[in-house]
mmCIF file of C-alpha atoms in Angstrom:
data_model
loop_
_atom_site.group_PDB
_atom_site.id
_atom_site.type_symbol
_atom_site.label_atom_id
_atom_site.label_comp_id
_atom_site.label_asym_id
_atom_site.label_seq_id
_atom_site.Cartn_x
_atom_site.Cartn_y
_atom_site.Cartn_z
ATOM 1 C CA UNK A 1 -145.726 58.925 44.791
ATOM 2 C CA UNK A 2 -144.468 62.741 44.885
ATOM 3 C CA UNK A 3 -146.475 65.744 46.007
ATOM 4 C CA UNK A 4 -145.278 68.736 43.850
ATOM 5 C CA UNK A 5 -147.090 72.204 45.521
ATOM 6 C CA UNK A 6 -147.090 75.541 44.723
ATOM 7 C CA UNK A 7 -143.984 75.538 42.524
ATOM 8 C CA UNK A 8 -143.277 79.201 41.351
ATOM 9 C CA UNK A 9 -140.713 80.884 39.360
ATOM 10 C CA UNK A 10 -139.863 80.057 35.240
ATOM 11 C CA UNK A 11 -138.956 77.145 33.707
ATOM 12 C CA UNK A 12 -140.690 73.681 32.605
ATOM 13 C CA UNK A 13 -141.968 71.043 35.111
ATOM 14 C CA UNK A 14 -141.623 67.333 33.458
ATOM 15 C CA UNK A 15 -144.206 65.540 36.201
ATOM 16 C CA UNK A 16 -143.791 62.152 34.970
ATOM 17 C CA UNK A 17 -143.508 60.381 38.299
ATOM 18 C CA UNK A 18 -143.420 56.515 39.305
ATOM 19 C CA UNK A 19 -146.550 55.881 40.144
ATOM 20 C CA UNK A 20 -149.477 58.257 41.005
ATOM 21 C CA UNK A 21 -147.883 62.131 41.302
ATOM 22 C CA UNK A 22 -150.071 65.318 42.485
ATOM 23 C CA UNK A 23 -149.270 68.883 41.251
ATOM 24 C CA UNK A 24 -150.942 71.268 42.663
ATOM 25 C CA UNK A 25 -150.185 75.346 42.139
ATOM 26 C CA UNK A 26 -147.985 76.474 39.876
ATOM 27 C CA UNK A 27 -147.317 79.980 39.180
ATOM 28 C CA UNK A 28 -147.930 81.695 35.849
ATOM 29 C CA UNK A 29 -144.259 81.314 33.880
ATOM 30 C CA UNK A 30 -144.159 77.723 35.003
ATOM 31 C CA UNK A 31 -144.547 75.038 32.327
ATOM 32 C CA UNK A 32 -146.238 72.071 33.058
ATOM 33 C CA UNK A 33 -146.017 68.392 31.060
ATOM 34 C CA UNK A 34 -148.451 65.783 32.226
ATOM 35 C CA UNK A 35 -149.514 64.521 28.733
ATOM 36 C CA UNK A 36 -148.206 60.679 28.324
ATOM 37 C CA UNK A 37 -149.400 60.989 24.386
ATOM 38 C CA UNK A 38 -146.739 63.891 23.468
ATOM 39 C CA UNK A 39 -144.605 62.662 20.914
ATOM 40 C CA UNK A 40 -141.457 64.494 21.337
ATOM 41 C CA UNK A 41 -138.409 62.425 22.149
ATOM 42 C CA UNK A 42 -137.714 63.999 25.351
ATOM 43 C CA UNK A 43 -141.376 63.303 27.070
ATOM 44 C CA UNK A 44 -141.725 59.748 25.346
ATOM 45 C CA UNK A 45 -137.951 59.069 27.412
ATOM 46 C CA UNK A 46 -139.529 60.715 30.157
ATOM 47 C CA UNK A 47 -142.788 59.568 30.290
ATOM 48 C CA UNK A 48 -142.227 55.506 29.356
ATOM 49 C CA UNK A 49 -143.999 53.668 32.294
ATOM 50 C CA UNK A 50 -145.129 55.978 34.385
ATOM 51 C CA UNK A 51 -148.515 55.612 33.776
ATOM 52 C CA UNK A 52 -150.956 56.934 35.252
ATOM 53 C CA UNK A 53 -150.875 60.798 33.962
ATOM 54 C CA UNK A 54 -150.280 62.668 37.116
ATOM 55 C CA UNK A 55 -153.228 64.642 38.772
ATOM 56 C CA UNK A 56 -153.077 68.571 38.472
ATOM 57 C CA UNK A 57 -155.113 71.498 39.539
ATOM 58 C CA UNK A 58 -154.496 75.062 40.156
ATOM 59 C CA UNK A 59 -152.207 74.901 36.972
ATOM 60 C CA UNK A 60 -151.541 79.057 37.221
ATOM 61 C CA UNK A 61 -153.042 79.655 39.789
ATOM 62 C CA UNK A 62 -151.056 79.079 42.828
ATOM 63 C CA UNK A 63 -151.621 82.456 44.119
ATOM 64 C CA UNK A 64 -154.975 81.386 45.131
ATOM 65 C CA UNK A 65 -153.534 77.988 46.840
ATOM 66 C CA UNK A 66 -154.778 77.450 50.050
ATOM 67 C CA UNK A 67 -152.699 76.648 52.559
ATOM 68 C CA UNK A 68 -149.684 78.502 50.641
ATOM 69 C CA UNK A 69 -147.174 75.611 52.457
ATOM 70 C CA UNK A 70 -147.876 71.944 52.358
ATOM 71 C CA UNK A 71 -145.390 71.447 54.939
ATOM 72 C CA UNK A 72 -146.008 74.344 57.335
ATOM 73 C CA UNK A 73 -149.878 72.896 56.863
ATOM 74 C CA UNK A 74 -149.196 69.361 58.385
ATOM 75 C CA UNK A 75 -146.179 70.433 60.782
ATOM 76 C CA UNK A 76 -149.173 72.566 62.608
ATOM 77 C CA UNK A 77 -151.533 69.608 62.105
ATOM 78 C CA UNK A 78 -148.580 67.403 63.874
ATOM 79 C CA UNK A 79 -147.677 69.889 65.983
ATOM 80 C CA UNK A 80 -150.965 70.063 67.237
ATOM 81 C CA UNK A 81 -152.282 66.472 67.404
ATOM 82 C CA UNK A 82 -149.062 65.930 70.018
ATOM 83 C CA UNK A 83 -149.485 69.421 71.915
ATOM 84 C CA UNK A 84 -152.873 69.974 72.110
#
């Protein structure tokens, strides 16, 4: 299980994890492949067994993500819990 979040810049994402994978926020020049039904050779390689398609949202739109960091979001939830 993989969290991918607000991944920006250019380029494709293949999100064909082990497993259950979440990717949420991506910015605008990012390509995303979820889609275990593509038929090119390089997603069917990919893709074999790693069913179920992975869960997206904010696909473009990870300007709008809220919190902007995963991590700094449960480091201050940590953080907190131990020094309150």
């Amino acid at each position: 299980m993989n969290v991918f979040w607000n991944i920006n810049g250019t380029g494709n994402v293949y999100a064909y994890n082990q497993g259950m994978g979440y990717i949420v926020g991506t910015g605008p020049e990012i390509q995303l492949s979820t889609d275990l039904e593509l038929t090119g050779w390089l997603e069917q390689f990919l893709s074999e067994g790693t069913e179920p398609e992975d869960y997206s949202d904010f696909v473009g739109g990870a300007a709008d993500l809220a919190p902007q960091s995963l991590y700094e979001e449960q480091l201050a939830r940590r953080l907190q819990s131990v020094c309150p």
